[in-house]
Amino acid sequence: MSEAPRFRFAPSPTGFFHVGGARTALYNWALTLRTGGTFVLRIEDTDESRNSPEWTQGIIDALSWLGIDSRHPQFEGPYFQSENAHLHVAAAHRLYEAGHAYWCDLTAEQIQERAKETGKQGYDGYSRDRGLEPGPGRVLRFRVPEGVTVVNDLVRGRVEFSNDTIEDFVLLRGNGTPMFLLANVVDDIEMRISTVVRAEEHLPNTPKQQLIWDALGHTSPVWAHVPVLVNEQRKKLSKRRDKVALEQYKAEGILPDAMVNYLMTLGWAPAGDTEIVPWSRIVDEFRLEDVNHSPAFFDIKKLSAFNGDYIRAMSLESFIDACAPFLVDAPWPADRFDAGTFAQMAPLVQTRVVTLSEVPAMVDFVFLADPEIDTDAWTKTMGTDFAADVLRDYSAAVGDCTWDHETLKSILEKWTEERGLKLGKTQAPVRVAVTGRTVGPPLFESIEVLGREETLRRLGSALARLA
RNA sequence: GCUCCCAUCGUCUAGAGGCCUAGGACACCACCCUCUCAAGGUGGCGGCACGGGUUCGAAUCCCGUUGGGAGUGCCA
């Protein structure tokens, strides 16, 4: 009987949560849930001074936003790699004693010089048989054996590396601290990790790790290297060039469900004709064996489309709730905001936004004392020969009518018909007078929400400006 | 340079030798609907990188070419 699988997610402390990391986390999480396994979170840096409580909390918050709850019974951690330093060092010494490693006193400059002489790249194994004892400034190097190392990868199949292309890499630095590669393997052994799902960029280092697993007397885990996410130039997503921080998408009003769903369709697709599927189906269907082999472009446009879809699928109540954080630092005076009024506008904007951050700009004219009138909008709509008439007549008619959008519409419809015009034309000056823009939520519903007094005031001031 | 990975519409993908005249989604275009803008509906544009094999039959298997990407630290 085999043990339930143990996955691990190991972000490094970089200060922000990468969308690529989010996808890897999601892969691990989906598999954890389906197999009844465990998701191990490990904050990965051998230097503890680079860890910070804020960053750890940031990771946990980001994971939680993605639906990966650190209080879930299948969630373990966070562990800190730096706290295991003594284990890493101990393992290194075991490796040395067993003859799998040796000490070397060459500096980086010396190595480079030798490389130049021999015409080969990298370290040439100079100290292999010099029998050096440990000493200050000396590094411990792994003695890469002869032969080939075969990495069996769940998404890529069998990948073969000839050992003579792998140089004797450093295990322990000159100051005695362990290197990432070693620390990683020791931690994985310690935490009984059975499956390593990570980005493809780690594949070239995998034979080294596998060699350490072997030398330490353990069977290496199941590897799964998933393709990286790339930008439009087909380069790996980078912090400098690309928008990669999950937090930023959250701040812009991308819904977590949409983000999760979109991320999962990069390199994989659920069965059937639609990519918009609930998480439960992803958990049921996701298989590493089905993950694509080639890098995927992280397309913000498609993410937005997913998000719009998710927004429209929300109930009105949850939409209103979701909008709340985006209405606090809005462009209107706080005391003019009214939740009830917003609730009336909400169904009007729900089909019109793609991200939640667009909501304030769509309803601001309701809460602003004096919404700015867009210059282009004004010149485009007020130049018509009927602009002044429609404003004046509508103002008069609306002064004492029944205050609902059907009536408000029928009044303008009637006026329009009598003059053989189109409502599409005649509504424009009214819209600009009332909202300041040519586009926006349905006009008559908006006017109804705005109220008679304010509507008349705005119509009046537009009229005055026109005269 | 060396090592490794990858290659289906612009993009994300479906595709396990005949179900492929290559399916879907995003984007784009057109039309319908319509008080603006959206949403929704209908339709359209558009692809197996190239060259050789294997096979009765290749997007699918093999080889090569080309093109992309990653790795190559006393970083993680």
Coordinates of C-alpha atoms (C1' of nucleotides) in Angstrom, one line a residue:
Chain A
M1 CA 0.0 0.0 0.0
S2 CA 1.5 3.3 -1.0
E3 CA 1.4 6.4 1.2
A4 CA -0.7 9.3 0.1
P5 CA 1.4 11.7 -2.0
R6 CA 3.1 14.7 -0.5
F7 CA 3.5 17.7 -2.7
R8 CA 5.4 20.8 -2.0
F9 CA 5.2 24.4 -3.0
A10 CA 8.4 26.4 -2.4
P11 CA 8.3 30.1 -3.2
S12 CA 11.4 32.1 -2.6
P13 CA 11.2 35.4 -0.7
T14 CA 11.1 37.8 -3.6
G15 CA 8.7 40.3 -2.2
F16 CA 5.7 39.6 -4.5
F17 CA 3.7 36.6 -5.5
H18 CA 4.4 35.6 -9.1
V19 CA 1.4 34.5 -11.3
G20 CA 3.6 31.6 -12.5
G21 CA 4.1 30.6 -8.9
A22 CA 0.4 30.8 -8.5
R23 CA -0.2 28.4 -11.3
T24 CA 2.3 25.9 -9.8
A25 CA 0.7 26.2 -6.4
L26 CA -2.7 25.6 -8.0
Y27 CA -1.4 22.5 -9.8
N28 CA -0.1 21.1 -6.5
W29 CA -3.3 22.0 -4.7
A30 CA -5.6 20.4 -7.2
L31 CA -3.5 17.2 -7.1
T32 CA -3.4 17.3 -3.3
L33 CA -7.2 17.5 -3.1
R34 CA -7.8 14.8 -5.6
T35 CA -5.3 12.3 -4.2
G36 CA -6.0 13.0 -0.6
G37 CA -2.4 14.0 -0.2
T38 CA -0.7 16.8 1.5
F39 CA 0.4 20.3 0.3
V40 CA 3.6 21.4 2.0
L41 CA 4.5 25.0 2.0
R42 CA 8.2 25.8 2.3
I43 CA 9.6 29.3 2.3
E44 CA 12.8 28.7 0.4
D45 CA 15.9 30.7 1.2
T46 CA 19.1 29.3 2.8
D47 CA 19.8 32.8 4.1
E48 CA 17.4 33.4 7.0
S49 CA 18.0 37.2 6.9
R50 CA 16.1 37.3 3.7
N51 CA 13.0 35.8 5.3
S52 CA 10.4 38.2 6.8
P53 CA 7.2 37.7 8.6
E54 CA 5.5 40.1 6.3
W55 CA 6.5 38.1 3.3
T56 CA 5.5 34.9 4.8
Q57 CA 2.1 36.4 5.6
G58 CA 2.0 37.7 2.0
I59 CA 2.4 34.2 0.6
I60 CA -0.2 32.8 2.9
D61 CA -2.6 35.6 2.0
A62 CA -2.0 35.1 -1.7
L63 CA -2.5 31.4 -1.4
S64 CA -5.7 32.0 0.5
W65 CA -6.9 34.4 -2.1
L66 CA -6.4 31.5 -4.6
G67 CA -8.5 29.2 -2.4
I68 CA -5.5 27.5 -0.9
D69 CA -6.3 27.8 2.8
S70 CA -3.4 27.3 5.2
R71 CA -5.9 26.1 7.8
H72 CA -7.1 23.3 5.6
P73 CA -6.2 19.8 7.0
Q74 CA -4.3 18.9 3.9
F75 CA -2.1 22.0 4.2
E76 CA 1.2 21.7 6.0
G77 CA 3.6 24.5 6.9
P78 CA 4.9 27.0 6.4
Y79 CA 8.4 25.5 6.9
F80 CA 11.5 27.6 6.6
Q81 CA 14.4 26.2 4.7
S82 CA 16.8 28.3 6.6
E83 CA 15.8 26.7 9.9
N84 CA 17.1 23.4 8.6
A85 CA 20.6 24.6 8.0
H86 CA 22.1 22.2 10.5
L87 CA 20.5 19.3 8.7
H88 CA 21.8 20.5 5.4
V89 CA 25.4 20.8 6.8
A90 CA 25.1 17.4 8.4
A91 CA 24.1 15.8 5.1
A92 CA 26.9 17.5 3.4
H93 CA 29.4 16.0 5.8
R94 CA 27.9 12.6 5.3
L95 CA 28.4 13.0 1.6
Y96 CA 32.0 13.9 2.2
E97 CA 32.6 11.0 4.5
A98 CA 31.1 8.6 2.0
G99 CA 33.3 9.9 -0.7
H100 CA 30.6 11.7 -2.7
A101 CA 32.1 15.1 -2.1
Y102 CA 35.5 16.7 -1.7
W103 CA 36.9 20.0 -0.6
C104 CA 38.2 22.6 -3.0
D105 CA 40.2 25.8 -2.5
L106 CA 39.9 27.4 -5.9
T107 CA 38.5 30.9 -6.2
A108 CA 36.0 31.9 -8.9
E109 CA 38.9 33.8 -10.7
Q110 CA 41.1 30.7 -10.6
I111 CA 38.4 28.5 -12.0
Q112 CA 37.8 31.0 -14.8
E113 CA 41.5 31.1 -15.6
R114 CA 41.7 27.3 -15.8
A115 CA 38.7 27.3 -18.0
K116 CA 40.3 29.7 -20.3
E117 CA 43.4 27.5 -20.5
T118 CA 41.6 24.3 -21.2
G119 CA 39.1 26.0 -23.4
K120 CA 36.2 24.4 -21.5
Q121 CA 33.5 26.1 -19.6
G122 CA 33.1 25.8 -15.8
Y123 CA 34.9 23.9 -13.1
D124 CA 37.1 21.1 -14.3
G125 CA 37.3 18.9 -11.2
Y126 CA 40.8 20.2 -10.3
S127 CA 40.6 19.3 -6.6
R128 CA 38.9 15.9 -7.0
D129 CA 41.9 13.9 -6.0
R130 CA 43.9 16.4 -4.0
G131 CA 42.6 15.1 -0.7
L132 CA 42.1 18.5 0.8
E133 CA 40.9 18.8 4.3
P134 CA 38.1 21.3 5.3
G135 CA 39.4 24.7 5.9
P136 CA 38.4 28.4 5.8
G137 CA 37.3 29.5 2.4
R138 CA 37.2 26.0 1.1
V139 CA 34.0 24.8 -0.6
L140 CA 32.6 21.3 -0.6
R141 CA 31.9 20.0 -4.1
F142 CA 29.9 17.1 -5.2
R143 CA 31.8 14.4 -7.0
V144 CA 29.6 13.7 -10.0
P145 CA 30.0 10.0 -10.9
E146 CA 30.5 8.7 -14.4
G147 CA 27.6 7.5 -16.5
V148 CA 24.2 9.0 -17.3
T149 CA 21.4 10.3 -15.2
V150 CA 17.9 9.7 -16.3
V151 CA 15.2 11.9 -15.1
N152 CA 11.7 10.4 -15.4
D153 CA 9.4 13.3 -15.7
L154 CA 5.6 13.1 -15.5
V155 CA 5.0 15.7 -18.1
R156 CA 8.1 15.3 -20.3
G157 CA 8.8 11.6 -20.1
R158 CA 12.4 10.3 -20.0
V159 CA 15.1 12.9 -20.1
E160 CA 18.7 11.8 -20.3
F161 CA 21.7 13.7 -19.1
S162 CA 25.3 12.6 -19.7
N163 CA 27.1 13.0 -16.4
D164 CA 30.2 14.5 -18.0
T165 CA 28.2 17.5 -18.9
I166 CA 27.5 18.1 -15.2
E167 CA 30.3 19.8 -13.3
D168 CA 31.2 19.1 -9.7
F169 CA 28.9 21.7 -8.2
V170 CA 29.2 23.3 -4.8
L171 CA 27.3 21.9 -1.8
L172 CA 28.8 24.0 1.0
R173 CA 30.1 27.6 0.5
G174 CA 33.4 28.8 1.7
N175 CA 31.7 30.1 4.8
G176 CA 30.2 26.8 5.5
T177 CA 26.6 27.6 4.6
P178 CA 24.7 25.1 2.4
M179 CA 23.7 25.8 -1.2
F180 CA 20.1 25.8 -2.4
L181 CA 20.4 22.5 -4.3
L182 CA 21.5 20.6 -1.3
A183 CA 19.1 22.3 1.1
N184 CA 16.3 21.5 -1.3
V185 CA 17.0 17.8 -1.5
V186 CA 17.6 17.4 2.2
D187 CA 14.4 19.2 3.0
D188 CA 12.5 17.1 0.5
I189 CA 13.8 14.0 2.1
E190 CA 13.1 15.3 5.5
M191 CA 9.5 16.2 4.6
R192 CA 9.0 13.0 2.7
I193 CA 8.0 14.8 -0.5
S194 CA 6.9 12.3 -3.0
T195 CA 6.0 14.5 -6.0
V196 CA 7.8 17.6 -7.1
V197 CA 5.7 19.8 -9.4
R198 CA 7.6 22.9 -10.4
A199 CA 8.5 25.1 -13.4
E200 CA 10.5 23.9 -16.3
E201 CA 13.4 26.2 -15.6
H202 CA 14.4 23.7 -12.9
L203 CA 14.7 20.8 -15.3
P204 CA 18.4 21.3 -16.1
N205 CA 19.2 21.2 -12.4
T206 CA 17.2 18.1 -11.7
P207 CA 19.9 15.6 -12.5
K208 CA 22.1 17.2 -9.9
Q209 CA 19.4 16.9 -7.3
Q210 CA 18.7 13.4 -8.3
L211 CA 22.4 12.6 -7.9
I212 CA 22.3 14.0 -4.4
W213 CA 19.2 11.9 -3.6
D214 CA 21.0 8.8 -4.8
A215 CA 24.2 9.6 -2.9
L216 CA 22.2 10.2 0.3
G217 CA 20.6 6.7 -0.2
H218 CA 17.1 7.8 -1.1
T219 CA 14.9 7.2 -4.1
S220 CA 14.2 10.5 -5.8
P221 CA 10.6 11.8 -6.0
V222 CA 8.4 11.8 -9.0
W223 CA 9.3 14.9 -11.0
A224 CA 7.0 17.0 -13.0
H225 CA 8.3 20.1 -14.8
V226 CA 5.6 22.3 -16.1
P227 CA 6.3 24.8 -18.9
V228 CA 7.0 28.4 -17.9
L229 CA 4.7 31.3 -18.6
V230 CA 5.9 33.8 -21.1
N231 CA 5.2 37.3 -22.3
E232 CA 4.4 38.5 -25.9
Q233 CA 8.0 38.3 -26.8
R234 CA 8.0 34.6 -25.7
K235 CA 10.3 35.3 -22.9
K236 CA 9.9 34.1 -19.4
L237 CA 7.7 36.5 -17.4
S238 CA 9.9 38.9 -15.6
K239 CA 9.2 41.4 -12.8
R240 CA 10.8 44.2 -14.7
R241 CA 9.0 44.0 -18.0
D242 CA 5.8 42.3 -17.2
K243 CA 2.9 42.5 -14.8
V244 CA 3.5 39.4 -12.8
A245 CA 2.4 40.2 -9.3
L246 CA -0.7 38.4 -8.2
E247 CA -1.4 41.3 -5.8
Q248 CA -1.7 43.7 -8.6
Y249 CA -4.4 41.7 -10.3
K250 CA -6.2 41.5 -7.1
A251 CA -6.0 45.2 -6.7
E252 CA -7.4 45.7 -10.1
G253 CA -10.4 43.7 -9.3
I254 CA -9.7 40.4 -10.9
L255 CA -11.8 37.9 -9.2
P256 CA -9.9 35.0 -7.6
D257 CA -12.1 32.4 -9.3
A258 CA -11.4 33.9 -12.6
M259 CA -7.7 34.0 -12.0
V260 CA -7.6 30.4 -10.8
N261 CA -9.7 29.3 -13.8
Y262 CA -7.6 31.2 -16.3
L263 CA -4.3 30.1 -14.8
M264 CA -5.4 26.5 -15.1
T265 CA -6.2 26.8 -18.8
L266 CA -2.6 27.7 -19.5
G267 CA -1.0 24.5 -20.6
W268 CA -4.1 22.4 -19.9
A269 CA -7.8 22.4 -20.8
P270 CA -10.8 20.8 -19.2
A271 CA -12.8 18.4 -21.3
G272 CA -15.5 19.8 -23.4
D273 CA -16.1 23.0 -25.3
T274 CA -15.9 25.5 -22.5
E275 CA -12.9 26.6 -20.6
I276 CA -14.9 28.3 -17.9
V277 CA -15.3 25.6 -15.3
P278 CA -15.7 25.4 -11.6
W279 CA -12.7 24.5 -9.4
S280 CA -14.4 21.2 -8.4
R281 CA -14.2 20.0 -12.0
I282 CA -10.6 21.1 -12.3
V283 CA -9.8 19.0 -9.2
D284 CA -11.6 16.0 -10.8
E285 CA -10.0 16.3 -14.2
F286 CA -6.6 17.8 -13.8
R287 CA -3.7 15.4 -14.6
L288 CA 0.0 16.3 -14.9
E289 CA 0.2 13.9 -17.8
D290 CA -2.1 16.1 -19.8
V291 CA -0.1 19.3 -19.2
N292 CA 1.2 20.8 -22.4
H293 CA 5.0 20.8 -23.1
S294 CA 5.4 24.2 -24.5
P295 CA 5.4 27.6 -22.8
A296 CA 2.1 29.6 -22.6
F297 CA 1.6 33.3 -23.2
F298 CA 0.0 34.9 -20.2
D299 CA -2.7 36.9 -22.0
I300 CA -4.2 39.6 -19.9
K301 CA -6.9 40.2 -22.5
K302 CA -8.2 36.6 -22.1
L303 CA -7.9 36.9 -18.3
S304 CA -10.1 39.9 -18.5
A305 CA -12.6 38.1 -20.6
F306 CA -12.7 35.3 -18.0
N307 CA -13.1 37.9 -15.3
G308 CA -16.0 39.6 -17.1
D309 CA -17.7 36.3 -17.4
Y310 CA -17.3 35.6 -13.7
I311 CA -18.6 39.0 -12.8
R312 CA -21.7 38.5 -14.9
A313 CA -22.2 35.1 -13.3
M314 CA -22.3 36.6 -9.8
S315 CA -25.5 37.2 -8.0
L316 CA -26.3 40.9 -7.5
E317 CA -25.6 40.6 -3.8
S318 CA -22.2 39.1 -4.2
F319 CA -21.4 41.6 -6.9
I320 CA -22.3 44.5 -4.6
D321 CA -20.2 43.0 -1.9
A322 CA -17.2 42.5 -4.2
C323 CA -17.4 46.1 -5.3
A324 CA -17.2 47.4 -1.7
P325 CA -13.4 47.6 -1.4
F326 CA -13.2 49.5 -4.7
L327 CA -15.7 52.2 -3.5
V328 CA -13.7 53.4 -0.5
D329 CA -11.0 55.4 -2.2
A330 CA -13.3 56.5 -4.9
P331 CA -13.1 59.9 -6.6
W332 CA -16.2 61.3 -4.8
P333 CA -16.5 62.9 -1.3
A334 CA -17.2 60.0 1.1
D335 CA -20.2 61.7 2.6
R336 CA -22.0 61.8 -0.7
F337 CA -21.8 58.1 -1.2
D338 CA -24.8 56.0 -0.4
A339 CA -24.9 52.3 -0.4
G340 CA -28.6 52.1 -1.3
T341 CA -28.0 54.3 -4.3
F342 CA -25.1 52.2 -5.4
A343 CA -27.2 49.1 -5.0
Q344 CA -29.6 50.6 -7.6
M345 CA -26.8 51.3 -10.0
A346 CA -25.1 47.9 -9.5
P347 CA -27.2 45.8 -11.9
L348 CA -26.6 48.5 -14.5
V349 CA -22.9 48.2 -14.3
Q350 CA -22.5 44.5 -13.7
T351 CA -22.6 43.6 -17.4
R352 CA -20.5 46.6 -18.3
V353 CA -17.3 46.0 -16.4
V354 CA -14.5 43.6 -17.0
T355 CA -12.7 44.3 -13.7
L356 CA -14.0 45.7 -10.5
S357 CA -11.7 48.6 -10.5
E358 CA -13.7 50.0 -13.4
V359 CA -16.8 50.3 -11.3
P360 CA -16.2 53.7 -9.6
A361 CA -15.7 55.5 -13.0
M362 CA -19.0 54.1 -14.1
V363 CA -21.1 55.4 -11.3
D364 CA -19.1 58.4 -10.2
F365 CA -21.5 60.9 -11.8
V366 CA -24.2 59.8 -9.3
F367 CA -22.1 60.7 -6.3
L368 CA -20.1 63.7 -7.6
A369 CA -21.5 67.0 -6.7
D370 CA -20.6 68.4 -10.1
P371 CA -19.4 65.8 -12.5
E372 CA -16.9 67.2 -14.9
I373 CA -18.2 67.4 -18.4
D374 CA -15.9 65.8 -21.0
T375 CA -14.9 68.4 -23.6
D376 CA -15.1 66.1 -26.5
A377 CA -18.4 64.8 -25.4
W378 CA -19.8 68.3 -25.1
T379 CA -18.6 69.5 -28.5
K380 CA -19.8 66.3 -30.2
T381 CA -23.3 66.3 -28.8
M382 CA -24.2 70.0 -28.1
G383 CA -23.4 71.2 -31.6
T384 CA -26.6 69.7 -33.0
D385 CA -29.5 72.1 -33.8
F386 CA -31.8 70.3 -31.5
A387 CA -29.5 70.1 -28.4
A388 CA -30.9 73.2 -26.7
D389 CA -34.5 72.3 -27.5
V390 CA -34.2 68.8 -26.2
L391 CA -32.6 70.0 -23.0
R392 CA -35.2 72.7 -22.4
D393 CA -38.2 70.7 -23.3
Y394 CA -37.1 67.6 -21.5
S395 CA -36.3 69.7 -18.4
A396 CA -39.8 71.1 -18.5
A397 CA -41.6 67.8 -19.1
V398 CA -39.7 66.0 -16.4
G399 CA -40.3 68.6 -13.8
D400 CA -43.5 67.0 -12.6
C401 CA -43.9 63.6 -14.2
T402 CA -44.0 60.2 -12.6
W403 CA -40.4 59.4 -11.5
D404 CA -39.6 56.1 -13.0
H405 CA -37.4 55.2 -15.9
E406 CA -40.2 54.1 -18.2
T407 CA -41.9 57.4 -17.9
L408 CA -38.6 59.3 -18.2
K409 CA -37.9 57.3 -21.4
S410 CA -41.3 57.7 -22.9
I411 CA -41.2 61.4 -22.6
L412 CA -38.1 61.7 -24.6
E413 CA -39.3 59.1 -27.0
K414 CA -42.4 61.1 -27.7
W415 CA -40.5 64.3 -28.2
T416 CA -38.1 62.5 -30.6
E417 CA -40.9 60.9 -32.6
E418 CA -42.7 64.2 -33.1
R419 CA -39.6 65.6 -34.7
G420 CA -38.8 62.6 -36.8
L421 CA -35.5 62.1 -35.1
K422 CA -33.9 59.0 -33.5
L423 CA -33.7 58.4 -29.8
G424 CA -30.1 57.4 -30.2
K425 CA -29.4 61.0 -31.3
T426 CA -31.6 62.9 -28.9
Q427 CA -30.6 61.1 -25.8
A428 CA -27.0 62.2 -26.3
P429 CA -27.3 65.8 -25.1
V430 CA -29.3 64.7 -22.1
R431 CA -26.7 62.1 -21.3
V432 CA -23.9 64.5 -21.5
A433 CA -25.7 67.1 -19.5
V434 CA -26.5 64.6 -16.7
T435 CA -23.5 62.3 -16.7
G436 CA -20.8 64.4 -18.4
R437 CA -20.0 61.6 -20.9
T438 CA -21.4 60.0 -24.1
V439 CA -21.1 56.5 -22.8
G440 CA -22.3 54.9 -19.6
P441 CA -25.0 52.9 -17.9
P442 CA -28.6 53.2 -19.3
L443 CA -29.6 56.8 -19.2
F444 CA -33.2 56.7 -17.9
E445 CA -32.4 54.3 -15.2
S446 CA -29.5 56.5 -14.2
I447 CA -31.7 59.6 -14.1
E448 CA -34.2 57.7 -12.0
V449 CA -31.5 56.9 -9.5
L450 CA -30.1 60.5 -9.6
G451 CA -33.4 62.0 -8.6
R452 CA -35.5 64.8 -9.9
E453 CA -33.9 67.7 -8.2
E454 CA -30.4 66.9 -9.2
T455 CA -31.4 66.0 -12.7
L456 CA -33.2 69.3 -13.2
R457 CA -30.2 71.2 -11.8
R458 CA -27.8 69.5 -14.2
L459 CA -30.0 70.0 -17.2
G460 CA -30.4 73.6 -16.2
S461 CA -26.7 74.3 -15.9
A462 CA -26.0 72.6 -19.3
L463 CA -28.6 74.8 -20.8
A464 CA -27.1 77.9 -19.3
R465 CA -23.7 76.9 -20.6
L466 CA -25.1 76.4 -24.0
A467 CA -26.7 79.8 -24.2
Chain B
rG1 C1' 29.8 27.9 -26.7
rC2 C1' 27.8 23.5 -24.0
rU3 C1' 23.4 20.9 -22.0
rC4 C1' 18.3 20.3 -21.9
rC5 C1' 13.3 21.5 -23.4
rC6 C1' 9.7 22.9 -27.0
rA7 C1' 6.9 23.5 -32.0
rU8 C1' -1.7 22.9 -34.1
rC9 C1' -5.4 29.6 -36.1
rG10 C1' -2.5 36.3 -33.7
rU11 C1' -3.1 33.9 -28.5
rC12 C1' -4.7 29.6 -25.0
rU13 C1' -5.9 24.9 -26.3
rA14 C1' -8.7 19.8 -28.4
rG15 C1' -6.2 16.0 -31.0
rA16 C1' -3.0 9.0 -28.4
rG17 C1' -2.4 6.6 -37.2
rG18 C1' -8.3 6.5 -40.3
rC19 C1' -13.7 9.7 -36.2
rC20 C1' -10.0 16.0 -39.3
rU21 C1' -13.1 19.2 -45.0
rA22 C1' -8.4 19.9 -37.9
rG23 C1' -12.9 21.2 -32.9
rG24 C1' -13.5 25.0 -29.0
rA25 C1' -12.1 29.6 -26.3
rC26 C1' -9.9 34.8 -26.3
rA27 C1' -9.0 38.6 -29.8
rC28 C1' -10.7 40.6 -34.5
rC29 C1' -14.7 41.6 -38.3
rA30 C1' -19.9 41.6 -39.9
rC31 C1' -25.0 41.3 -38.9
rC32 C1' -29.2 41.1 -35.3
rC33 C1' -30.9 43.2 -30.8
rU34 C1' -30.6 48.2 -28.8
rC35 C1' -31.5 55.1 -25.4
rU36 C1' -25.1 55.4 -25.5
rC37 C1' -21.8 51.7 -24.0
rA38 C1' -21.8 46.8 -22.8
rA39 C1' -24.1 42.1 -22.4
rG40 C1' -26.6 38.5 -25.5
rG41 C1' -27.5 36.0 -30.4
rU42 C1' -25.9 34.5 -35.4
rG43 C1' -22.1 34.2 -38.9
rG44 C1' -17.1 35.1 -40.7
rC45 C1' -11.6 35.5 -40.8
rG46 C1' -7.7 32.4 -39.4
rG47 C1' -3.5 27.0 -38.0
rC48 C1' -0.9 21.4 -38.1
rA49 C1' 7.1 25.6 -39.1
rC50 C1' 9.9 23.1 -43.2
rG51 C1' 12.1 18.7 -45.6
rG52 C1' 12.6 13.6 -45.7
rG53 C1' 11.0 8.8 -44.2
rU54 C1' 7.6 4.6 -42.0
rU55 C1' 2.4 3.2 -43.4
rC56 C1' -2.9 1.4 -47.6
rG57 C1' -3.4 5.9 -44.6
rA58 C1' 0.5 11.0 -40.7
rA59 C1' -1.4 17.0 -37.1
rU60 C1' -0.4 12.3 -34.7
rC61 C1' 5.4 7.7 -35.2
rC62 C1' 11.0 8.2 -36.8
rC63 C1' 15.2 11.3 -38.7
rG64 C1' 17.0 16.0 -40.1
rU65 C1' 16.5 21.4 -40.8
rU66 C1' 14.8 25.9 -39.1
rG67 C1' 12.8 28.7 -35.3
rG68 C1' 11.9 29.6 -30.1
rG69 C1' 12.9 28.9 -24.8
rA70 C1' 15.4 27.6 -20.4
rG71 C1' 19.8 26.3 -17.7
rU72 C1' 24.8 26.8 -17.5
rG73 C1' 26.8 31.1 -9.8
rC74 C1' 30.5 30.1 -3.4
rC75 C1' 21.7 33.1 -6.4
rA76 C1' 17.1 30.8 -5.2

